[in-house]
Amino acid sequence: MNLLLLEDGDFVAPDRVRLQGRRLQHLREVHRAECGDSLRVGRLGGLMGRGVLFSLNAEQAELQISLDTPPPAKLPLTLLLAVPRPKMLKRVLQTVSAMGVARLVLLNSYRVEKSFWQTPFLEPAAIREQLILGLEQARDTVLPEVTLEKRFKPFVEDRLPALADGSLGLTGHPGEYPACPRAVEGPVTLAIGPEGGWIPYEVELLRLAGLQPVQLGERILRVETAVPALLARLF
Amino acid sequence: MNLLLLEDGDFVAPDRVRLQGRRLQHLREVHRAECGDSLRVGRLGGLMGRGVLFSLNAEQAELQISLDTPPPAKLPLTLLLAVPRPKMLKRVLQTVSAMGVARLVLLNSYRVEKSFWQTPFLEPAAIREQLILGLEQARDTVLPEVTLEKRFKPFVEDRLPALADGSLGLTGHPGEYPACPRAVEGPVTLAIGPEGGWIPYEVELLRLAGLQPVQLGERILRVETAVPALLARLF
């Protein structure tokens, strides 16, 4: 936790917060914080700054806060991600949030196991929890927008063309395609497939929606590795 | 497992292998392989090709193999990595191997907890196991060279200058440094710090050994995210 992220419910006055639960525990056990300590804080969806701890015990912590710094810019990226297996989903959500992706669409694909859609980790509260961990890690305050699209074809045919309009549209896919571009300017819409990759029909439908296939070399990477690799190359 | 990796002990004839244990189980349970199936195979340290399954039961699998394709090129990279916590170490070893790092030095640092050096995951056999999983994922046959350096100062002062000689030397570190370069030509020596980062003394010692600090933006990334991000940007 490189940033103590504050939510509206934490504020007991415009410049004072009271914390319990996970963040209190983290302050006590990991940071080993003491009264008088000054910590990096940020308000969810708002500014970042410092908080001075003026009261701390086993039940709660209280901080006097001052917020003056905008959070880092988001990547101008809409990421379409085939739903990964639950264990990987949690880590990928943290990565997506930490790296500053603006919008995430969790998408179905032929090779997404149906059971992946049943996981409690896709509940809005569970997704939010992982995104928050990513923001705390990277020092950001703005959650990515996340939507779930359980049906590939209607999403890609009917809504994706408008969503990708005006952006550089790319589908990450191993094969005889151009290399993924580097250091692009402007917004990007990027689709990353499941373990095992998109099927040809999906690559073609994505292409018709404006997303051209690109590759990242002959090595097959796990989704959790491909995501940071593609993002670091693009931006 | 995108490549069935074969070791010397698997060969019962120059073009025949017999498999048991983990790979047999994977063939049966994940690939649901059947006699006559043709699979991608590679010989550890050697060529890649195809293997045709001609016998399969609960005890063993036998394949007729033909090897003709060289493995993908390694990245001309020596990666110095402050030892991460055990759970992250396993994933990072897989990533390092999958992305084709040629040499990995697991290094001590002020912010590496002493207990991390005690983990059984640093045993040679445990390291090798994770590296193998990375090769199977990425379709490569050549293990990275891995060394452990428990003492930061003597390694960086006495051996690193020769090791980094003739390469582009970089230390990944957040701060007011030049941005990490993109698409470099030639060999690179890159140092990535622990959670919490290098301490200034370490950054300075690495600089004196020829590694210049570079940053990847203001977001603080976890080691397992920073590794693929830096590698994808550099190569």
XYZ file of C-alpha atoms in Angstrom:
470
model
C 0.000 0.000 0.000
C 1.908 3.007 -1.311
C -1.110 5.297 -0.958
C -3.748 5.313 1.781
C -6.952 5.575 -0.239
C -9.811 7.401 1.494
C -13.495 7.056 0.703
C -16.356 9.468 1.418
C -17.494 7.425 4.412
C -14.087 7.858 6.086
C -14.479 11.642 6.411
C -15.682 12.917 9.789
C -14.813 16.516 8.838
C -13.642 18.060 5.557
C -10.006 17.557 6.600
C -10.289 14.613 8.994
C -10.761 10.903 8.436
C -11.336 7.942 10.727
C -10.212 4.478 9.598
C -10.989 0.946 10.730
C -10.640 -2.536 9.308
C -8.110 -3.456 6.640
C -6.428 -0.070 6.352
C -6.126 0.334 10.132
C -4.585 -3.115 10.340
C -2.180 -2.315 7.513
C -1.123 0.954 9.195
C -0.436 -0.850 12.441
C 1.103 -4.085 11.228
C 2.869 -3.258 7.979
C 3.627 0.470 8.207
C 4.045 0.223 12.017
C 2.727 3.782 11.997
C 2.829 6.020 15.072
C 1.092 9.234 16.030
C 2.686 12.166 14.252
C 3.595 10.130 11.162
C 2.856 11.770 7.832
C 1.502 9.401 5.174
C 0.664 9.637 1.488
C -3.108 9.712 1.098
C -5.598 10.155 -1.725
C -9.357 10.577 -1.945
C -11.048 8.022 -4.167
C -11.860 9.820 -7.411
C -10.119 12.984 -6.176
C -6.840 14.589 -5.156
C -3.798 13.152 -3.397
C -1.766 14.657 -0.569
C -0.586 13.953 2.987
C -2.281 12.751 6.136
C -0.888 13.210 9.650
C -1.833 10.514 12.113
C -3.047 12.141 15.336
C -4.756 9.209 17.002
C -4.155 5.477 16.686
C -5.337 2.507 18.701
C -6.618 -1.028 18.124
C -10.105 0.254 17.163
C -9.366 3.162 14.834
C -6.924 5.637 13.367
C -7.563 9.334 12.807
C -5.720 11.519 10.355
C -5.639 15.221 9.563
C -5.416 15.427 5.817
C -4.468 17.929 3.172
C -5.073 17.163 -0.514
C -3.507 19.237 -3.291
C -2.068 16.964 -5.997
C -3.956 15.522 -8.969
C -3.617 11.771 -9.530
C -1.476 10.526 -12.426
C -3.054 10.628 -15.879
C -4.906 7.549 -17.047
C -3.730 5.651 -20.129
C -6.112 6.548 -22.985
C -6.892 2.875 -23.319
C -10.006 0.743 -23.570
C -8.865 -2.793 -22.827
C -11.048 -5.700 -23.957
C -9.967 -8.731 -21.997
C -11.290 -12.258 -22.403
C -12.276 -13.298 -18.871
C -9.275 -15.081 -17.339
C -9.489 -17.874 -14.773
C -10.482 -16.557 -11.326
C -7.020 -16.662 -9.722
C -5.501 -14.784 -12.634
C -8.464 -12.400 -12.823
C -7.640 -10.969 -9.404
C -4.034 -10.216 -10.331
C -4.938 -8.869 -13.760
C -7.495 -6.494 -12.236
C -4.796 -5.145 -9.922
C -2.398 -4.727 -12.848
C -5.013 -2.992 -15.003
C -5.783 -0.572 -12.202
C -2.130 -0.012 -11.229
C -1.057 0.693 -14.796
C -3.811 3.284 -15.254
C -6.116 1.676 -17.811
C -9.131 3.982 -18.269
C -11.736 1.412 -19.297
C -11.847 -2.366 -19.041
C -14.329 -4.624 -20.801
C -14.336 -8.216 -19.513
C -15.474 -10.165 -22.514
C -16.555 -13.659 -23.372
C -14.656 -15.706 -25.946
C -14.921 -19.234 -27.324
C -12.013 -20.374 -25.142
C -13.305 -18.807 -21.918
C -14.578 -21.666 -19.763
C -18.229 -21.115 -18.887
C -17.455 -21.661 -15.207
C -15.273 -18.519 -15.201
C -18.442 -16.433 -15.439
C -19.775 -18.019 -12.239
C -16.908 -16.917 -9.997
C -17.695 -14.601 -7.076
C -14.588 -12.623 -8.140
C -16.701 -11.126 -10.941
C -19.166 -9.590 -8.452
C -18.927 -5.777 -8.596
C -17.686 -5.559 -4.980
C -14.987 -8.178 -5.622
C -13.811 -6.424 -8.789
C -13.737 -3.114 -6.960
C -11.653 -4.616 -4.142
C -8.908 -5.690 -6.562
C -9.008 -2.377 -8.438
C -8.590 -0.509 -5.138
C -5.511 -2.623 -4.324
C -4.074 -1.627 -7.698
C -4.681 2.079 -7.038
C -3.058 1.816 -3.591
C -0.061 0.090 -5.165
C 0.440 2.589 -7.992
C -0.622 5.771 -6.136
C -3.718 6.645 -8.110
C -7.238 7.580 -6.977
C -9.374 7.000 -10.072
C -10.981 3.600 -10.628
C -11.071 2.238 -14.159
C -14.574 1.819 -15.588
C -15.320 -1.881 -15.816
C -18.084 -3.522 -17.828
C -18.887 -7.200 -18.385
C -19.930 -8.478 -21.796
C -21.123 -12.057 -21.650
C -21.924 -12.307 -25.339
C -19.015 -11.809 -27.736
C -20.814 -11.396 -31.056
C -23.451 -8.777 -30.216
C -20.886 -6.744 -28.297
C -18.247 -6.857 -31.031
C -20.685 -6.361 -33.931
C -23.106 -3.857 -32.443
C -21.265 -1.820 -29.819
C -17.521 -2.145 -30.369
C -17.374 -0.131 -33.629
C -18.724 2.958 -31.834
C -16.596 2.298 -28.733
C -13.402 2.009 -30.805
C -14.236 4.887 -33.129
C -11.427 7.462 -33.270
C -8.957 5.158 -31.484
C -6.179 2.913 -32.744
C -7.808 -0.520 -32.665
C -5.595 -3.543 -31.991
C -6.039 -7.236 -31.227
C -3.095 -8.928 -29.539
C -2.712 -12.311 -31.208
C 0.298 -14.531 -31.949
C 0.858 -15.184 -35.646
C 1.974 -13.651 -38.917
C 0.810 -10.146 -38.073
C 2.566 -6.777 -37.819
C 4.453 -6.185 -34.564
C 2.549 -4.315 -31.861
C 3.353 -0.598 -32.358
C 5.401 1.339 -29.792
C 4.845 4.652 -28.029
C 1.606 5.499 -29.795
C -0.096 8.883 -29.530
C -3.788 9.108 -28.823
C -6.417 6.639 -27.664
C -6.133 2.884 -28.179
C -8.651 0.050 -28.061
C -6.810 -3.210 -27.405
C -8.245 -6.734 -27.247
C -6.307 -9.447 -25.377
C -7.495 -13.034 -25.710
C -7.854 -15.933 -23.263
C -5.282 -18.641 -22.521
C -5.172 -20.482 -25.828
C -5.906 -17.279 -27.739
C -8.817 -15.974 -29.774
C -10.232 -18.319 -32.399
C -9.881 -17.149 -36.051
C -13.576 -16.229 -36.223
C -13.121 -13.882 -33.248
C -9.996 -12.286 -34.727
C -11.967 -11.656 -37.904
C -14.979 -10.156 -36.100
C -12.674 -7.892 -34.088
C -10.980 -6.844 -37.344
C -14.323 -5.956 -38.888
C -15.045 -3.834 -35.801
C -11.814 -1.883 -36.423
C -9.238 -3.832 -34.369
C -6.250 -5.001 -36.429
C -4.294 -8.047 -35.212
C -0.752 -7.390 -33.951
C 1.774 -9.716 -32.348
C 4.393 -9.471 -29.637
C 6.849 -12.078 -30.883
C 6.751 -15.853 -31.124
C 6.704 -16.485 -27.380
C 3.272 -17.319 -25.940
C 2.813 -15.255 -22.785
C 0.365 -15.791 -19.966
C -2.396 -13.173 -19.849
C -1.004 -11.648 -16.662
C 2.341 -11.160 -18.432
C 0.914 -10.104 -21.805
C -1.130 -7.286 -20.251
C 1.789 -5.308 -18.735
C 4.013 -6.166 -21.723
C 1.523 -4.837 -24.299
C 0.697 -1.739 -22.225
C 4.358 -0.853 -21.632
C 5.068 -1.207 -25.324
C 2.080 0.849 -26.472
C 2.442 3.792 -24.060
C 1.881 -26.119 -21.383
C 2.263 -24.964 -24.986
C 5.365 -27.088 -25.506
C 6.092 -30.574 -24.167
C 9.651 -30.199 -22.905
C 11.776 -33.347 -23.077
C 14.851 -34.104 -21.003
C 17.717 -36.500 -21.704
C 16.314 -39.059 -19.274
C 13.054 -39.245 -21.267
C 14.762 -40.664 -24.371
C 14.570 -44.438 -24.816
C 15.854 -44.157 -28.401
C 17.174 -41.199 -30.422
C 13.643 -40.468 -31.701
C 11.493 -41.941 -28.929
C 10.593 -40.701 -25.465
C 8.713 -42.172 -22.539
C 6.966 -39.843 -20.091
C 5.566 -40.240 -16.596
C 4.548 -37.990 -13.725
C 3.512 -34.373 -14.230
C 3.742 -34.288 -18.026
C 1.844 -37.576 -18.413
C -0.863 -36.243 -16.134
C -1.024 -32.977 -18.077
C -1.313 -34.843 -21.404
C -4.164 -36.944 -20.071
C -6.077 -34.417 -18.014
C -5.528 -31.065 -19.688
C -4.680 -31.920 -23.305
C -6.958 -35.008 -23.182
C -4.482 -36.447 -25.655
C -5.103 -39.662 -27.571
C -2.913 -42.039 -29.525
C -2.072 -40.568 -32.908
C -2.133 -36.971 -31.652
C 0.735 -34.795 -32.831
C 2.081 -32.426 -30.177
C 4.613 -29.595 -30.091
C 7.746 -30.833 -28.346
C 11.210 -29.499 -27.593
C 14.387 -30.975 -26.166
C 15.727 -29.089 -23.164
C 18.660 -27.044 -24.440
C 18.024 -28.197 -28.016
C 15.658 -28.147 -30.970
C 11.866 -28.066 -31.141
C 9.543 -30.103 -33.366
C 6.618 -32.518 -33.221
C 5.922 -35.665 -31.265
C 3.337 -38.277 -32.226
C 1.773 -40.140 -29.337
C 1.815 -43.859 -30.090
C 1.112 -45.280 -26.644
C -0.716 -43.797 -23.687
C -2.008 -45.294 -20.458
C -2.192 -44.426 -16.767
C 1.485 -45.330 -16.230
C 3.238 -43.753 -19.177
C 3.085 -42.085 -22.566
C 5.376 -42.817 -25.510
C 6.036 -40.462 -28.394
C 7.873 -40.681 -31.691
C 9.602 -37.370 -32.092
C 11.183 -35.315 -34.815
C 13.123 -32.150 -33.960
C 14.095 -29.584 -36.593
C 13.347 -26.048 -35.378
C 15.669 -23.876 -33.287
C 14.128 -22.281 -30.178
C 13.366 -18.556 -30.229
C 16.296 -16.202 -29.631
C 17.016 -15.166 -26.054
C 16.817 -11.514 -25.065
C 20.411 -10.229 -24.774
C 19.662 -9.313 -21.184
C 21.305 -9.838 -17.831
C 18.601 -9.120 -15.257
C 19.631 -8.304 -11.694
C 16.595 -8.789 -9.511
C 16.377 -8.078 -5.795
C 14.989 -11.313 -4.318
C 11.188 -10.962 -4.178
C 8.974 -12.589 -1.556
C 8.606 -16.342 -2.157
C 5.122 -16.279 -3.680
C 6.129 -13.582 -6.134
C 9.493 -15.250 -6.803
C 7.788 -18.267 -8.351
C 5.755 -16.169 -10.771
C 8.674 -13.886 -11.612
C 10.892 -16.874 -12.417
C 8.251 -18.121 -14.846
C 7.992 -14.683 -16.444
C 11.770 -14.315 -16.744
C 12.014 -17.690 -18.417
C 8.948 -17.190 -20.648
C 10.136 -13.789 -21.876
C 13.545 -15.196 -22.834
C 15.916 -13.512 -20.365
C 19.404 -14.937 -20.942
C 20.856 -14.460 -17.453
C 19.239 -13.770 -14.081
C 21.087 -12.696 -10.954
C 18.991 -12.893 -7.777
C 20.528 -10.240 -5.606
C 20.326 -9.056 -2.049
C 19.257 -5.501 -1.237
C 18.671 -3.507 1.936
C 14.899 -3.918 1.573
C 14.985 -7.667 0.908
C 13.746 -9.352 4.082
C 16.362 -11.743 5.420
C 13.752 -14.510 5.603
C 13.368 -14.427 1.807
C 16.792 -16.058 1.520
C 15.618 -19.005 3.628
C 12.782 -20.065 1.336
C 12.924 -23.529 -0.246
C 11.860 -21.820 -3.506
C 15.468 -20.628 -3.862
C 16.788 -24.205 -3.954
C 18.245 -24.969 -7.413
C 15.626 -27.661 -8.108
C 12.780 -25.322 -7.141
C 14.127 -22.514 -9.323
C 14.553 -24.923 -12.209
C 10.959 -26.135 -11.829
C 9.570 -22.613 -12.279
C 11.921 -21.858 -15.182
C 10.769 -25.054 -16.935
C 7.135 -23.968 -16.552
C 8.066 -20.654 -18.202
C 9.754 -22.439 -21.130
C 6.721 -24.714 -21.597
C 4.440 -21.660 -21.571
C 6.472 -19.637 -24.081
C 7.704 -22.489 -26.301
C 11.407 -22.254 -25.620
C 13.958 -24.925 -24.715
C 16.859 -22.969 -23.243
C 16.967 -22.280 -19.509
C 18.194 -18.894 -18.366
C 21.415 -18.977 -16.347
C 20.569 -18.150 -12.744
C 22.988 -17.110 -10.025
C 22.379 -16.027 -6.427
C 24.313 -13.143 -4.899
C 23.683 -12.834 -1.191
C 25.990 -9.871 -0.668
C 25.103 -6.721 -2.574
C 28.254 -4.648 -2.146
C 30.976 -7.139 -3.146
C 28.919 -8.280 -6.119
C 28.160 -4.774 -7.376
C 31.629 -3.365 -6.690
C 33.815 -6.297 -7.672
C 31.976 -8.364 -10.275
C 29.211 -6.265 -11.815
C 31.509 -3.855 -13.751
C 32.969 -6.769 -15.743
C 29.540 -8.433 -16.111
C 27.960 -5.233 -17.447
C 30.922 -4.273 -19.631
C 29.884 -3.658 -23.243
C 26.160 -3.603 -22.386
C 23.689 -0.791 -21.816
C 23.505 -0.655 -18.013
C 20.207 0.435 -16.427
C 18.666 0.524 -12.967
C 14.880 0.698 -12.863
C 14.003 3.185 -10.124
C 11.123 5.640 -9.666
C 12.193 9.270 -9.452
C 13.561 12.199 -11.427
C 15.489 10.077 -13.905
C 15.398 9.729 -17.694
C 12.617 7.510 -19.040
C 13.545 3.896 -19.696
C 14.699 3.704 -23.338
C 12.676 1.826 -25.958
C 13.629 -0.782 -28.549
C 17.342 -0.814 -27.761
C 19.913 -2.593 -29.891
C 22.505 -4.814 -28.283
C 22.959 -6.277 -24.812
C 21.444 -4.757 -21.679
C 22.155 -5.170 -17.984
C 19.065 -4.151 -16.014
C 18.643 -3.998 -12.224
C 15.118 -4.138 -10.743
C 14.720 -3.437 -7.037
C 12.625 -4.973 -4.278
C 9.172 -3.862 -3.125
C 9.925 -0.447 -1.639
C 12.722 0.082 -4.158
C 16.503 0.341 -3.941
C 17.892 2.640 -1.267
C 19.856 5.680 -2.570
C 23.180 4.080 -1.583
C 22.376 1.080 -3.776
C 21.325 3.234 -6.734
C 24.657 5.055 -6.402
C 26.711 1.858 -6.207
C 24.890 0.461 -9.251
C 25.589 3.748 -11.078
C 29.290 3.483 -10.265
C 29.232 -0.056 -11.686
C 27.838 1.315 -14.971
C 24.058 1.085 -14.463
C 22.251 4.415 -14.954
C 18.905 4.940 -13.203
C 15.834 5.133 -15.461
C 12.141 5.373 -14.599
C 8.907 4.016 -16.028
C 6.536 6.793 -14.954
C 5.167 7.912 -11.609
C 3.139 4.782 -10.937
C 4.731 2.314 -8.513
C 4.428 -1.161 -10.007
C 4.747 -4.501 -8.285
C 7.887 -6.418 -9.234
C 5.904 -9.017 -11.149
C 4.372 -6.213 -13.257
C 7.547 -4.125 -13.572
C 9.538 -7.037 -15.015
C 7.366 -7.659 -18.119
C 6.745 -3.912 -18.515
C 10.455 -3.023 -18.555
C 11.372 -5.968 -20.797
C 8.627 -5.195 -23.330
C 9.715 -1.592 -23.458
C 13.432 -2.334 -23.843
C 13.195 -5.046 -26.532
